[in-house]
Amino acid sequence: MNSLALPPQATQVGLAVDVAAFAMHAGELMVLLVQRGELPHARDWALPGGFVHPGEELHEAALRELRTETSVELEPRHLEQFFTFGEVNRDPRGRIVSVAHLAVLPHGTVSVSGGGHTLGAEWVRAHHPPRLAFDHQAILDRALARLQLRLEYANLALEFLPDTFTLPELQGVFEAILNRKLDKRNFRKRLLSQGTLTVSGERRSGVGRPAQLYRRAKGTRTPAL
């Protein structure tokens, strides 16, 4: 008997990807959602996602679904797998396992619109989304937790900013992701002591004294785990 043979009633499993794509806008952490156009959960809001094609790599499927369902053509500034969701009854169509991806997009340059089988696409506040289809609230919650964790041991906050930025702008990213205020003095002391930032030599004019601009220090790219 072949020990590797499938049992007579082997479960057929579908493989999918879902993408929690984040960006900053007006001091808020935003997540990209689509409105489903088909059953199940027609007209409900959901994370972009879909089934993986035969021979397709998972990250390629994630990028394809993001592009097809939201019309986003830009490459994310950061993309990583962060969890696999495989609960038996997570999808009424059958046993479907989804590999969830976290993406960071530069919101200021990204406009979105529905495509494929979606009725629309919108940026919404990540900490206050509408009711989501399937188990996508659980996926979003875990993505937010992953994002918060990545602030502590990686430079992911810098992916939300342009090449040069002020310290208040960087602190704003931390506060938006953590969903709480931080002490300005302690924040600056800790960030400047890590060696991940360098003074750009430029200043930004505005009301009052021109603000010092910083940039990412060389050799401190965000690792894609």
mmCIF file of C-alpha atoms in Angstrom:
data_model
loop_
_atom_site.group_PDB
_atom_site.id
_atom_site.type_symbol
_atom_site.label_atom_id
_atom_site.label_comp_id
_atom_site.label_asym_id
_atom_site.label_seq_id
_atom_site.Cartn_x
_atom_site.Cartn_y
_atom_site.Cartn_z
ATOM 1 C CA MET A 1 0.000 0.000 0.000
ATOM 2 C CA ASN A 2 1.285 3.448 -0.910
ATOM 3 C CA SER A 3 1.422 5.453 2.340
ATOM 4 C CA LEU A 4 1.377 8.699 0.342
ATOM 5 C CA ALA A 5 -1.890 7.942 -1.440
ATOM 6 C CA LEU A 6 -4.844 10.189 -0.633
ATOM 7 C CA PRO A 7 -7.642 8.639 1.444
ATOM 8 C CA PRO A 8 -10.862 7.840 -0.458
ATOM 9 C CA GLN A 9 -12.649 10.919 0.887
ATOM 10 C CA ALA A 10 -9.788 13.413 0.793
ATOM 11 C CA THR A 11 -10.854 17.022 1.291
ATOM 12 C CA GLN A 12 -10.544 19.268 -1.745
ATOM 13 C CA VAL A 13 -8.935 22.523 -0.600
ATOM 14 C CA GLY A 14 -8.893 25.807 -2.495
ATOM 15 C CA LEU A 15 -5.919 28.157 -2.153
ATOM 16 C CA ALA A 16 -6.476 31.920 -2.028
ATOM 17 C CA VAL A 17 -4.731 35.138 -1.058
ATOM 18 C CA ASP A 18 -6.096 38.205 0.733
ATOM 19 C CA VAL A 19 -4.292 41.534 0.945
ATOM 20 C CA ALA A 20 -4.403 44.057 3.787
ATOM 21 C CA ALA A 21 -2.992 47.120 2.010
ATOM 22 C CA PHE A 22 -2.273 50.125 4.242
ATOM 23 C CA ALA A 23 -1.326 53.761 3.643
ATOM 24 C CA MET A 24 -1.287 57.059 5.519
ATOM 25 C CA HIS A 25 -3.613 59.930 4.630
ATOM 26 C CA ALA A 26 -4.181 63.156 6.564
ATOM 27 C CA GLY A 27 -2.705 61.626 9.709
ATOM 28 C CA GLU A 28 -4.916 58.512 9.549
ATOM 29 C CA LEU A 29 -3.933 54.915 8.914
ATOM 30 C CA MET A 30 -6.049 53.737 5.981
ATOM 31 C CA VAL A 31 -6.777 50.261 4.620
ATOM 32 C CA LEU A 32 -7.904 49.481 1.079
ATOM 33 C CA LEU A 33 -11.263 47.675 0.767
ATOM 34 C CA VAL A 34 -13.381 46.478 -2.137
ATOM 35 C CA GLN A 35 -17.133 46.056 -2.424
ATOM 36 C CA ARG A 36 -17.918 42.545 -3.600
ATOM 37 C CA GLY A 37 -20.019 42.157 -6.719
ATOM 38 C CA GLU A 38 -20.764 38.433 -6.455
ATOM 39 C CA LEU A 39 -22.167 35.914 -4.004
ATOM 40 C CA PRO A 40 -21.362 35.086 -1.307
ATOM 41 C CA HIS A 41 -21.438 38.427 0.537
ATOM 42 C CA ALA A 42 -22.439 40.404 -2.560
ATOM 43 C CA ARG A 43 -22.250 44.186 -1.917
ATOM 44 C CA ASP A 44 -20.366 43.640 1.369
ATOM 45 C CA TRP A 45 -16.939 45.171 1.936
ATOM 46 C CA ALA A 46 -13.883 42.940 1.972
ATOM 47 C CA LEU A 47 -10.114 42.921 1.613
ATOM 48 C CA PRO A 48 -8.870 42.498 -1.973
ATOM 49 C CA GLY A 49 -8.183 38.860 -2.732
ATOM 50 C CA GLY A 50 -9.012 35.755 -4.705
ATOM 51 C CA PHE A 51 -7.916 32.317 -5.785
ATOM 52 C CA VAL A 52 -4.323 31.496 -6.728
ATOM 53 C CA HIS A 53 -3.860 30.423 -10.356
ATOM 54 C CA PRO A 54 -2.061 27.151 -11.189
ATOM 55 C CA GLY A 55 1.684 27.731 -11.364
ATOM 56 C CA GLU A 56 1.386 31.183 -9.797
ATOM 57 C CA GLU A 57 3.580 32.273 -6.882
ATOM 58 C CA LEU A 58 1.707 33.554 -3.843
ATOM 59 C CA HIS A 59 3.148 37.072 -3.978
ATOM 60 C CA GLU A 60 2.290 37.240 -7.684
ATOM 61 C CA ALA A 61 -1.306 36.272 -6.901
ATOM 62 C CA ALA A 62 -1.487 38.948 -4.199
ATOM 63 C CA LEU A 63 -0.215 41.637 -6.571
ATOM 64 C CA ARG A 64 -2.553 40.467 -9.347
ATOM 65 C CA GLU A 65 -5.633 40.565 -7.112
ATOM 66 C CA LEU A 66 -4.664 43.980 -5.749
ATOM 67 C CA ARG A 67 -4.220 45.311 -9.273
ATOM 68 C CA THR A 68 -7.342 43.669 -10.728
ATOM 69 C CA GLU A 69 -9.775 44.512 -7.932
ATOM 70 C CA THR A 70 -8.611 48.037 -7.042
ATOM 71 C CA SER A 71 -6.895 49.289 -10.224
ATOM 72 C CA VAL A 72 -3.666 49.922 -8.271
ATOM 73 C CA GLU A 73 -0.788 49.674 -10.720
ATOM 74 C CA LEU A 74 2.007 50.821 -8.401
ATOM 75 C CA GLU A 75 4.267 48.239 -6.809
ATOM 76 C CA PRO A 76 3.745 48.267 -3.024
ATOM 77 C CA ARG A 77 6.600 49.798 -1.058
ATOM 78 C CA HIS A 78 6.440 46.703 1.142
ATOM 79 C CA LEU A 79 4.759 43.290 0.747
ATOM 80 C CA GLU A 80 4.946 40.288 3.060
ATOM 81 C CA GLN A 81 3.009 37.175 3.994
ATOM 82 C CA PHE A 82 1.951 37.337 7.618
ATOM 83 C CA PHE A 83 -0.533 34.542 8.389
ATOM 84 C CA THR A 84 -2.478 31.633 6.905
ATOM 85 C CA PHE A 85 -6.197 31.416 7.593
ATOM 86 C CA GLY A 86 -7.630 27.912 7.229
ATOM 87 C CA GLU A 87 -10.614 27.537 9.543
ATOM 88 C CA VAL A 88 -12.975 24.860 8.228
ATOM 89 C CA ASN A 89 -16.052 27.072 7.858
ATOM 90 C CA ARG A 90 -14.440 30.387 6.940
ATOM 91 C CA ASP A 91 -15.964 30.351 3.436
ATOM 92 C CA PRO A 92 -19.443 29.005 2.518
ATOM 93 C CA ARG A 93 -18.162 27.854 -0.904
ATOM 94 C CA GLY A 94 -16.041 25.107 0.613
ATOM 95 C CA ARG A 95 -12.695 24.500 2.326
ATOM 96 C CA ILE A 96 -10.576 27.470 1.281
ATOM 97 C CA VAL A 97 -7.218 28.351 2.811
ATOM 98 C CA SER A 98 -6.065 31.953 2.433
ATOM 99 C CA VAL A 99 -2.489 33.201 2.725
ATOM 100 C CA ALA A 100 -2.812 36.774 3.978
ATOM 101 C CA HIS A 101 -0.408 39.477 2.809
ATOM 102 C CA LEU A 102 0.410 42.866 4.316
ATOM 103 C CA ALA A 103 1.190 45.686 1.884
ATOM 104 C CA VAL A 104 2.223 49.326 2.289
ATOM 105 C CA LEU A 105 1.202 51.757 -0.455
ATOM 106 C CA PRO A 106 2.015 55.472 -0.871
ATOM 107 C CA HIS A 107 -1.544 56.744 -0.430
ATOM 108 C CA GLY A 108 -0.835 60.248 -1.642
ATOM 109 C CA THR A 109 -0.153 58.973 -5.161
ATOM 110 C CA VAL A 110 -2.625 56.071 -5.327
ATOM 111 C CA SER A 111 -6.162 56.473 -6.609
ATOM 112 C CA VAL A 112 -8.378 53.380 -6.595
ATOM 113 C CA SER A 113 -11.473 52.116 -8.379
ATOM 114 C CA GLY A 114 -13.310 48.820 -8.564
ATOM 115 C CA GLY A 115 -12.333 46.247 -11.160
ATOM 116 C CA GLY A 116 -12.834 42.596 -12.005
ATOM 117 C CA HIS A 117 -15.820 41.343 -10.012
ATOM 118 C CA THR A 118 -15.881 44.252 -7.540
ATOM 119 C CA LEU A 119 -18.386 47.107 -7.461
ATOM 120 C CA GLY A 120 -15.916 49.625 -6.075
ATOM 121 C CA ALA A 121 -12.795 50.211 -4.027
ATOM 122 C CA GLU A 122 -12.180 52.710 -1.252
ATOM 123 C CA TRP A 123 -9.650 53.745 1.373
ATOM 124 C CA VAL A 124 -11.221 53.548 4.849
ATOM 125 C CA ARG A 125 -9.906 54.144 8.364
ATOM 126 C CA ALA A 126 -8.092 50.963 9.339
ATOM 127 C CA HIS A 127 -9.112 51.086 13.002
ATOM 128 C CA HIS A 128 -12.792 51.791 12.168
ATOM 129 C CA PRO A 129 -13.761 49.704 9.117
ATOM 130 C CA PRO A 130 -17.308 48.807 8.070
ATOM 131 C CA ARG A 131 -18.605 45.261 8.601
ATOM 132 C CA LEU A 132 -16.425 42.947 6.540
ATOM 133 C CA ALA A 133 -17.249 39.759 4.629
ATOM 134 C CA PHE A 134 -16.059 36.268 5.533
ATOM 135 C CA ASP A 135 -13.393 36.368 8.303
ATOM 136 C CA HIS A 136 -11.798 39.518 6.928
ATOM 137 C CA GLN A 137 -12.188 41.406 10.203
ATOM 138 C CA ALA A 138 -9.997 38.742 11.824
ATOM 139 C CA ILE A 139 -7.495 39.102 8.966
ATOM 140 C CA LEU A 140 -7.466 42.894 9.370
ATOM 141 C CA ASP A 141 -7.058 42.634 13.146
ATOM 142 C CA ARG A 142 -4.067 40.331 12.757
ATOM 143 C CA ALA A 143 -2.603 42.562 10.043
ATOM 144 C CA LEU A 144 -2.830 45.564 12.393
ATOM 145 C CA ALA A 145 -1.148 43.556 15.147
ATOM 146 C CA ARG A 146 1.591 42.558 12.704
ATOM 147 C CA LEU A 147 2.034 46.179 11.650
ATOM 148 C CA GLN A 148 2.367 47.269 15.268
ATOM 149 C CA LEU A 149 4.886 44.521 15.979
ATOM 150 C CA ARG A 150 6.959 45.501 12.944
ATOM 151 C CA LEU A 151 7.306 49.005 14.364
ATOM 152 C CA GLU A 152 9.286 47.573 17.248
ATOM 153 C CA TYR A 153 11.933 45.581 15.373
ATOM 154 C CA ALA A 154 11.965 46.902 11.796
ATOM 155 C CA ASN A 155 11.801 50.182 9.926
ATOM 156 C CA LEU A 156 8.348 49.645 8.479
ATOM 157 C CA ALA A 157 7.097 53.079 9.560
ATOM 158 C CA LEU A 158 9.510 54.646 7.069
ATOM 159 C CA GLU A 159 7.745 52.892 4.176
ATOM 160 C CA PHE A 160 4.689 55.124 4.803
ATOM 161 C CA LEU A 161 6.698 58.319 4.224
ATOM 162 C CA PRO A 162 8.407 60.030 1.279
ATOM 163 C CA ASP A 163 12.203 59.910 1.002
ATOM 164 C CA THR A 164 12.571 62.955 3.291
ATOM 165 C CA PHE A 165 10.307 63.704 6.249
ATOM 166 C CA THR A 166 10.073 65.521 9.548
ATOM 167 C CA LEU A 167 10.154 63.862 12.949
ATOM 168 C CA PRO A 168 6.544 64.952 13.659
ATOM 169 C CA GLU A 169 5.492 63.191 10.447
ATOM 170 C CA LEU A 170 7.287 60.025 11.522
ATOM 171 C CA GLN A 171 5.742 60.214 14.976
ATOM 172 C CA GLY A 172 2.348 60.617 13.296
ATOM 173 C CA VAL A 173 2.834 57.303 11.501
ATOM 174 C CA PHE A 174 3.651 55.546 14.772
ATOM 175 C CA GLU A 175 0.643 57.081 16.505
ATOM 176 C CA ALA A 176 -1.712 56.205 13.644
ATOM 177 C CA ILE A 177 -0.582 52.571 13.598
ATOM 178 C CA LEU A 178 -0.567 52.179 17.388
ATOM 179 C CA ASN A 179 -3.819 54.180 17.666
ATOM 180 C CA ARG A 180 -2.544 56.204 20.615
ATOM 181 C CA LYS A 181 -0.520 59.330 21.368
ATOM 182 C CA LEU A 182 3.202 59.164 22.150
ATOM 183 C CA ASP A 183 5.365 61.446 24.256
ATOM 184 C CA LYS A 184 7.237 63.696 21.832
ATOM 185 C CA ARG A 185 10.483 63.916 23.793
ATOM 186 C CA ASN A 186 10.776 60.192 24.524
ATOM 187 C CA PHE A 187 9.851 59.280 20.959
ATOM 188 C CA ARG A 188 12.549 61.474 19.430
ATOM 189 C CA LYS A 189 15.191 60.346 21.902
ATOM 190 C CA ARG A 190 14.503 56.675 21.197
ATOM 191 C CA LEU A 191 14.305 57.019 17.391
ATOM 192 C CA LEU A 192 17.442 59.142 17.046
ATOM 193 C CA SER A 193 19.420 56.724 19.225
ATOM 194 C CA GLN A 194 18.680 53.749 16.942
ATOM 195 C CA GLY A 195 20.807 54.949 14.039
ATOM 196 C CA THR A 196 18.079 54.366 11.457
ATOM 197 C CA LEU A 197 17.748 58.071 10.530
ATOM 198 C CA THR A 198 20.127 60.654 9.156
ATOM 199 C CA VAL A 199 19.779 64.407 8.690
ATOM 200 C CA SER A 200 19.106 65.186 5.026
ATOM 201 C CA GLY A 201 20.631 68.655 5.127
ATOM 202 C CA GLU A 202 17.356 70.171 3.933
ATOM 203 C CA ARG A 203 14.592 72.066 5.692
ATOM 204 C CA ARG A 204 10.908 72.468 4.894
ATOM 205 C CA SER A 205 9.475 75.967 4.996
ATOM 206 C CA GLY A 206 6.174 76.617 6.710
ATOM 207 C CA VAL A 207 4.655 78.522 9.585
ATOM 208 C CA GLY A 208 7.394 79.378 12.051
ATOM 209 C CA ARG A 209 10.886 77.942 11.939
ATOM 210 C CA PRO A 210 11.712 75.715 8.906
ATOM 211 C CA ALA A 211 11.527 72.044 9.915
ATOM 212 C CA GLN A 212 14.585 69.806 9.726
ATOM 213 C CA LEU A 213 14.153 66.954 7.235
ATOM 214 C CA TYR A 214 15.443 63.434 7.824
ATOM 215 C CA ARG A 215 15.914 60.392 5.634
ATOM 216 C CA ARG A 216 16.541 56.703 6.124
ATOM 217 C CA ALA A 217 20.148 55.884 6.992
ATOM 218 C CA LYS A 218 22.014 53.774 4.458
ATOM 219 C CA GLY A 219 21.827 50.035 5.010
ATOM 220 C CA THR A 220 18.562 50.144 6.998
ATOM 221 C CA ARG A 221 16.014 48.844 4.489
ATOM 222 C CA THR A 222 12.925 47.133 5.897
ATOM 223 C CA PRO A 223 13.409 43.348 5.821
ATOM 224 C CA ALA A 224 10.603 41.518 3.996
ATOM 225 C CA LEU A 225 10.047 38.575 6.309
#
